[in-house]
Coordinates of C-alpha atoms and ligand atoms in Angstrom, one line a residue:
X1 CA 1.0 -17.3 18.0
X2 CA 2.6 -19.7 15.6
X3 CA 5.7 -21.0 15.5
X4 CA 8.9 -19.8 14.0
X5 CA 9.2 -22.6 11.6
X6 CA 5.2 -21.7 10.3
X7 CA 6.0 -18.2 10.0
X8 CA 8.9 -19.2 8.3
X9 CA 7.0 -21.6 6.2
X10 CA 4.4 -19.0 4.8
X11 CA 6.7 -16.8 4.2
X12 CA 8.2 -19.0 1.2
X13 CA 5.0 -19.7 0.3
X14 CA 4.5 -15.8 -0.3
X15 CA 7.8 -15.6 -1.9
X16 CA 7.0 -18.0 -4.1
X17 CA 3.7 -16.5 -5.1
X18 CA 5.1 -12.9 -5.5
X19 CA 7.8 -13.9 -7.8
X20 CA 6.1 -16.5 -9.5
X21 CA 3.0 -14.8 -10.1
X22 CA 0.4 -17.7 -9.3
X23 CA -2.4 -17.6 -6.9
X24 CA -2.7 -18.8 -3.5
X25 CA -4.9 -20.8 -1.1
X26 CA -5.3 -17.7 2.3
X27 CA -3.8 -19.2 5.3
X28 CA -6.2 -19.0 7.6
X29 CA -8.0 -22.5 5.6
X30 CA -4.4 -24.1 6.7
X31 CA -3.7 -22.0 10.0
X32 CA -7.4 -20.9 11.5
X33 CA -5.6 -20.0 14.5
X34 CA -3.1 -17.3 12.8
X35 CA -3.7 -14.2 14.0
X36 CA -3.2 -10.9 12.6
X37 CA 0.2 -10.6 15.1
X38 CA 1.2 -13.7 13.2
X39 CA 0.6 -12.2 9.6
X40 CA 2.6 -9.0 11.1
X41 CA 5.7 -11.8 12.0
X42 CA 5.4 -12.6 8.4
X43 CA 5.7 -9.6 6.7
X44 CA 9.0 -8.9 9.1
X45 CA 10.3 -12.0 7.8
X46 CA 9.5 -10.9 4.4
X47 CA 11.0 -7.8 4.8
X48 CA 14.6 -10.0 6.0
X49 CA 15.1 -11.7 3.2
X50 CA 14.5 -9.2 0.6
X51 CA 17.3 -7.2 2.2
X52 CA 19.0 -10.0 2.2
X53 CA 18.6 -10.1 -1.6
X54 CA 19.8 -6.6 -1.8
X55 CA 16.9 -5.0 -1.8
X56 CA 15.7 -1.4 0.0
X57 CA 12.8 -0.4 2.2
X58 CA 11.4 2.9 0.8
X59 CA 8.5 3.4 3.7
X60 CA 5.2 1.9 4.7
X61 CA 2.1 1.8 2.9
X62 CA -1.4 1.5 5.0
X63 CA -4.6 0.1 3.4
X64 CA -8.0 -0.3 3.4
X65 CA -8.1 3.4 5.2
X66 CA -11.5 4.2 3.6
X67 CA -15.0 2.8 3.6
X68 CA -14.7 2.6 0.3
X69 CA -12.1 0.1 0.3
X70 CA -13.2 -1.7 3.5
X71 CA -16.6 -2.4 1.9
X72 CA -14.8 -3.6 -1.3
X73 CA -13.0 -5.8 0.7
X74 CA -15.3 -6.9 3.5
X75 CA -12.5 -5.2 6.7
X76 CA -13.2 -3.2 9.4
X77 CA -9.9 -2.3 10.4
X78 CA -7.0 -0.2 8.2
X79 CA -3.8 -2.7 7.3
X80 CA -0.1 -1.5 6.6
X81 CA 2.8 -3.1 4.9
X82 CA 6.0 -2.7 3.6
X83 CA 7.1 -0.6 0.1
X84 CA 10.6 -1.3 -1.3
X85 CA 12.0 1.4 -3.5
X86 CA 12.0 -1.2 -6.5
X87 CA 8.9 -1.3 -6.6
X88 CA 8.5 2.6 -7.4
X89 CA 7.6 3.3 -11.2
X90 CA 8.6 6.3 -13.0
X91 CA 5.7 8.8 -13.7
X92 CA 4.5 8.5 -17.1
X93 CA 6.0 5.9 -17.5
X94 CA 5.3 1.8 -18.0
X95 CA 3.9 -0.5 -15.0
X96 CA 5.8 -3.8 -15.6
X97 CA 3.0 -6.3 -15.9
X98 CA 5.8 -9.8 -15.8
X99 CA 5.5 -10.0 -11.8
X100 CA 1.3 -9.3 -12.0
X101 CA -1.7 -11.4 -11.9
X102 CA -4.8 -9.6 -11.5
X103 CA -4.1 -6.2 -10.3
X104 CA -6.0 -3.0 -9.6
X105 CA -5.3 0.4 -8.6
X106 CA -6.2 2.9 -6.3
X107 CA -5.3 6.6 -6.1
X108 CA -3.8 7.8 -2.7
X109 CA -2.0 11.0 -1.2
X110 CA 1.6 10.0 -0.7
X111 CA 3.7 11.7 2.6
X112 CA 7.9 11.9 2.4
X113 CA 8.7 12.4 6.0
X114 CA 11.8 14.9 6.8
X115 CA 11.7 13.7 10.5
X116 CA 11.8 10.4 12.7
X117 CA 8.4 10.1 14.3
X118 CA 7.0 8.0 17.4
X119 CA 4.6 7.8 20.1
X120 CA 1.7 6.4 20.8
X121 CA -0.8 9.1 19.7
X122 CA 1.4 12.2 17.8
X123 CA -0.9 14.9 16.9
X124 CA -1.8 16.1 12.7
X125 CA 0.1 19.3 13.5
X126 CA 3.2 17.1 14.7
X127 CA 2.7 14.8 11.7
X128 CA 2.3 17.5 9.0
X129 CA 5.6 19.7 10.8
X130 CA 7.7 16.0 10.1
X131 CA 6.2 15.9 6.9
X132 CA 8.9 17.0 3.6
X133 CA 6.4 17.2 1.1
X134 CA 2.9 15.1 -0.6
X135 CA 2.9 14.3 -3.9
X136 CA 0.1 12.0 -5.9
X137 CA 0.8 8.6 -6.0
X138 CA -1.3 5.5 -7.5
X139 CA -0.9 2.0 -6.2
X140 CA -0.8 -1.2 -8.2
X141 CA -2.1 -3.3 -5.8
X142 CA -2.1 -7.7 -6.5
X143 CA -3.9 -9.7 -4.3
X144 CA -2.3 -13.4 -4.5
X145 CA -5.3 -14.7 -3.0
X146 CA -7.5 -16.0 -5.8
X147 CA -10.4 -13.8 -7.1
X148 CA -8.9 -10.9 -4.1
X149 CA -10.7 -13.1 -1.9
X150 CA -9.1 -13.0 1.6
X151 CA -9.8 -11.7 5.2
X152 CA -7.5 -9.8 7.2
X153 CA -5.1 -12.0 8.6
X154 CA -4.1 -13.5 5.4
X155 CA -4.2 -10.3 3.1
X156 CA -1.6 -8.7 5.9
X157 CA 0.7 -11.9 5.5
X158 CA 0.3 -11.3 1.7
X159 CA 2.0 -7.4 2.7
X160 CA -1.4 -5.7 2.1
X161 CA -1.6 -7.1 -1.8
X162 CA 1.1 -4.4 -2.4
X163 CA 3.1 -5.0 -5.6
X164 CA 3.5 -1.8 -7.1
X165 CA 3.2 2.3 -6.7
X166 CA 3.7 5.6 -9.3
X167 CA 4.7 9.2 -7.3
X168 CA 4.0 12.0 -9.5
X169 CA 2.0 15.2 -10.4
X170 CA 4.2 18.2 -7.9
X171 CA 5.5 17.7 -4.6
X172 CA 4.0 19.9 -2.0
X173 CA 4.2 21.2 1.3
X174 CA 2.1 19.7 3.1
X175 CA 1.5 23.6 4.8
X176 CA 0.2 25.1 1.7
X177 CA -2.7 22.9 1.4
X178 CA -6.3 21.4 2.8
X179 CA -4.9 17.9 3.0
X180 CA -8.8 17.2 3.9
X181 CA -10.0 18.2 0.9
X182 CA -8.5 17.2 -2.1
X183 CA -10.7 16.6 -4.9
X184 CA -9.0 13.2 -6.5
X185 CA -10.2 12.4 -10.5
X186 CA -9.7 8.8 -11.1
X187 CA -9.3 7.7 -15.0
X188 CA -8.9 4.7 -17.2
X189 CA -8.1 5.0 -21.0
X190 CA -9.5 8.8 -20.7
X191 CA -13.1 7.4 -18.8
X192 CA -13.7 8.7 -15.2
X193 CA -13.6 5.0 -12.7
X194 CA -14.1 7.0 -9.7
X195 CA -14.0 10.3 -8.1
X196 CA -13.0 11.3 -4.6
X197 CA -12.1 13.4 -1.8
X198 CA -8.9 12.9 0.6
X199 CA -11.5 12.9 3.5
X200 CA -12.3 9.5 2.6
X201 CA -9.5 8.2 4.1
X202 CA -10.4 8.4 7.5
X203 CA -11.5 11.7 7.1
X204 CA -8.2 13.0 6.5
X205 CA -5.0 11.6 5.4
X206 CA -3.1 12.4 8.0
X207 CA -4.8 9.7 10.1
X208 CA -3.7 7.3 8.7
X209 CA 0.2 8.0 9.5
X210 CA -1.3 8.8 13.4
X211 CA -2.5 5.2 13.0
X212 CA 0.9 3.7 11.4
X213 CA 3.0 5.4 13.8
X214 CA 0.7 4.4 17.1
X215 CA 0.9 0.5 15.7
X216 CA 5.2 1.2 15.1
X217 CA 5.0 2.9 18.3
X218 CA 3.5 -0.7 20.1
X219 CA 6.0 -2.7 18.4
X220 CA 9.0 -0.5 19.8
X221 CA 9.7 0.9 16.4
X222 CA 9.9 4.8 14.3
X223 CA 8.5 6.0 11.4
X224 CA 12.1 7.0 9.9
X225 CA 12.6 10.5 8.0
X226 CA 12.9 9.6 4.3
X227 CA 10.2 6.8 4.4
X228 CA 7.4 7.1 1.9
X229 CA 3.6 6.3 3.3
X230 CA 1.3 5.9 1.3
X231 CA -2.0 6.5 3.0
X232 CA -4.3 4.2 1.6
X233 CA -6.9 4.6 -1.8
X234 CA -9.9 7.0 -1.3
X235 CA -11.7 5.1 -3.7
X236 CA -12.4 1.8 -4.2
X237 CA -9.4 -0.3 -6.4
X238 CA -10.4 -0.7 -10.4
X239 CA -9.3 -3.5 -12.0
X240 CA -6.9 -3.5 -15.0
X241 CA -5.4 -4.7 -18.2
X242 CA -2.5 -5.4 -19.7
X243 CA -1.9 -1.8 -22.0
X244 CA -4.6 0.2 -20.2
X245 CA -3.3 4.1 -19.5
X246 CA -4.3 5.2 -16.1
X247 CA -4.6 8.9 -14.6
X248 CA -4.7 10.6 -11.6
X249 CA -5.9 14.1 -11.2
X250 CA -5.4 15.4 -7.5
X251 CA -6.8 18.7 -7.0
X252 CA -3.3 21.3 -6.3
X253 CA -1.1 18.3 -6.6
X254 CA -1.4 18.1 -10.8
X255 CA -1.4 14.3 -12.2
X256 CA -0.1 11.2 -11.8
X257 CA 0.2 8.5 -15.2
X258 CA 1.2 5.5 -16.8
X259 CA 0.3 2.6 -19.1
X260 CA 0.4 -1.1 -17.6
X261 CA 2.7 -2.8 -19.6
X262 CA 2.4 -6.2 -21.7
X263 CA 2.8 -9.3 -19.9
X264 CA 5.5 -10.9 -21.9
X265 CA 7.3 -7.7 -22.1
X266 CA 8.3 -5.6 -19.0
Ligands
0L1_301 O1 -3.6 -0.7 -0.3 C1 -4.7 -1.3 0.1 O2 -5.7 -0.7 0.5 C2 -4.7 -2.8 0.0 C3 -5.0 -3.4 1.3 C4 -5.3 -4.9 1.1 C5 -6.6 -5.2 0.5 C6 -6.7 -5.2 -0.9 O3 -6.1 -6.0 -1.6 O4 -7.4 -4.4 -1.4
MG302 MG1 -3.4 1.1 -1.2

């Protein structure tokens, strides 16, 4: 485990990176003995001093949850990381770009829990009966690792390249549908990127909050009602531009949009 003052120490240098938009060296070429417990230590410190700026948690998000995405990005194992509710774009609406330096995005199922959960293995029916409503979602992920080139440890330090996420199309109950299979249409300036189903993440969606709360559960923590998760892209993450208009078509869900915005204007 390192230190408190290294934890400490990569957490400015995350800071900086986020809010400065420039790319870093991964810290396992600096630190090859952090370990993912380490990168976890730095997202908790992360997550301190943005409340300390004022800012609010809005849930958890896990990634790479399909095989999709862990071939894209080389992992074997899902990650999760923190979501702060100004990081939430409006529907059809405009993606600040100021803050961005090479993102991509990835449709995913989004859950709004109505009830605390925790344990170390809470059954789908006990998941989906804490469960408000799903509604689409896209994230705007951002590695700051140059080129998105990372391994786990260091891609967890960097919060799971979260910088961004868009909730729209309908809320549902979770009740009224097959979570398992959702057909998902993925678009970019009206061309279909990628098509999926919700069973490729982990063959259903639902897993992945079993596998958030399990890893709360070993650190002593809840999933809290009202937190957002966002399970984690079915497909893998497309790359885009400064004024591109993406859309989201989830199967009984309806559509998620927006248009990235330019980079000198937010
Ligand atoms: O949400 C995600 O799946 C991102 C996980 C981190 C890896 C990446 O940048 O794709
Ligand atoms: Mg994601």
């Amino acid at each position: 485990m390192l230190d408190t003052a290294t934890i400490h120490a990569i957490a400015d240098i995350v800071v900086g990176a986020q809010d400065g938009a420039y790319t870093i060296q991964k810290f396992t070429d600096a630190y090859p003995e952090m370990t993912l417990e380490d990168s976890y230590a730095v997202q908790d410190e992360l997550l301190r001093r943005w409340q300390a700026r004022g800012r609010k948690l809005a849930g958890m998000k896990a990634g790479l949850t399909s095989k999709a995405k862990m071939e894209q990005m080389g992992v074997h194992v899902p990650s999760f990381g923190i979501l702060m509710n100004d990081t939430l774009d409006p529907d059809m609406g405009v993606v600040p770009m100021d803050t961005l330096i090479h993102p991509r995005v990835e449709a995913e199922i989004a859950f709004v829990m109505k009830d605390d959960l925790s344990g170390p293995d809470v059954s789908i029916e006990t998941i989906i009966a804490a469960t408000d409503f799903v509604q689409p979602a896209v994230e705007i992920i951002d590695s700051r690792f140059k080129k998105f080139k990372f391994d786990l440890v260091s891609v967890v330090a960097d919060n799971g390249s979260s910088a961004r996420f868009v909730m729209g199309g309908r809320a549902r109950r979770p009740q009224e549908l097959s979570l398992d299979t959702i057909g998902i249409v993925f678009e970019k300036n009206g061309e279909v990127v990628a098509t999926a189903s919700s069973a490729a993440v982990l063959g259903h969606p639902v897993r992945a909050i079993q596998m958030l709360v399990a890893w709360l559960h070993e650190r002593g923590r809840t999933l809290p009602a009202g937190a957002i998760v966002l399970t984690g892209g079915a497909t893998e993450a497309v790359a885009v531009a400064p004024g591109d208009f993406i859309s989201a078509r989830f199967q009984d869900l309806g559509t998620v949009s927006f248009r990235m915005g330019q980079k000198d204007a937010a």
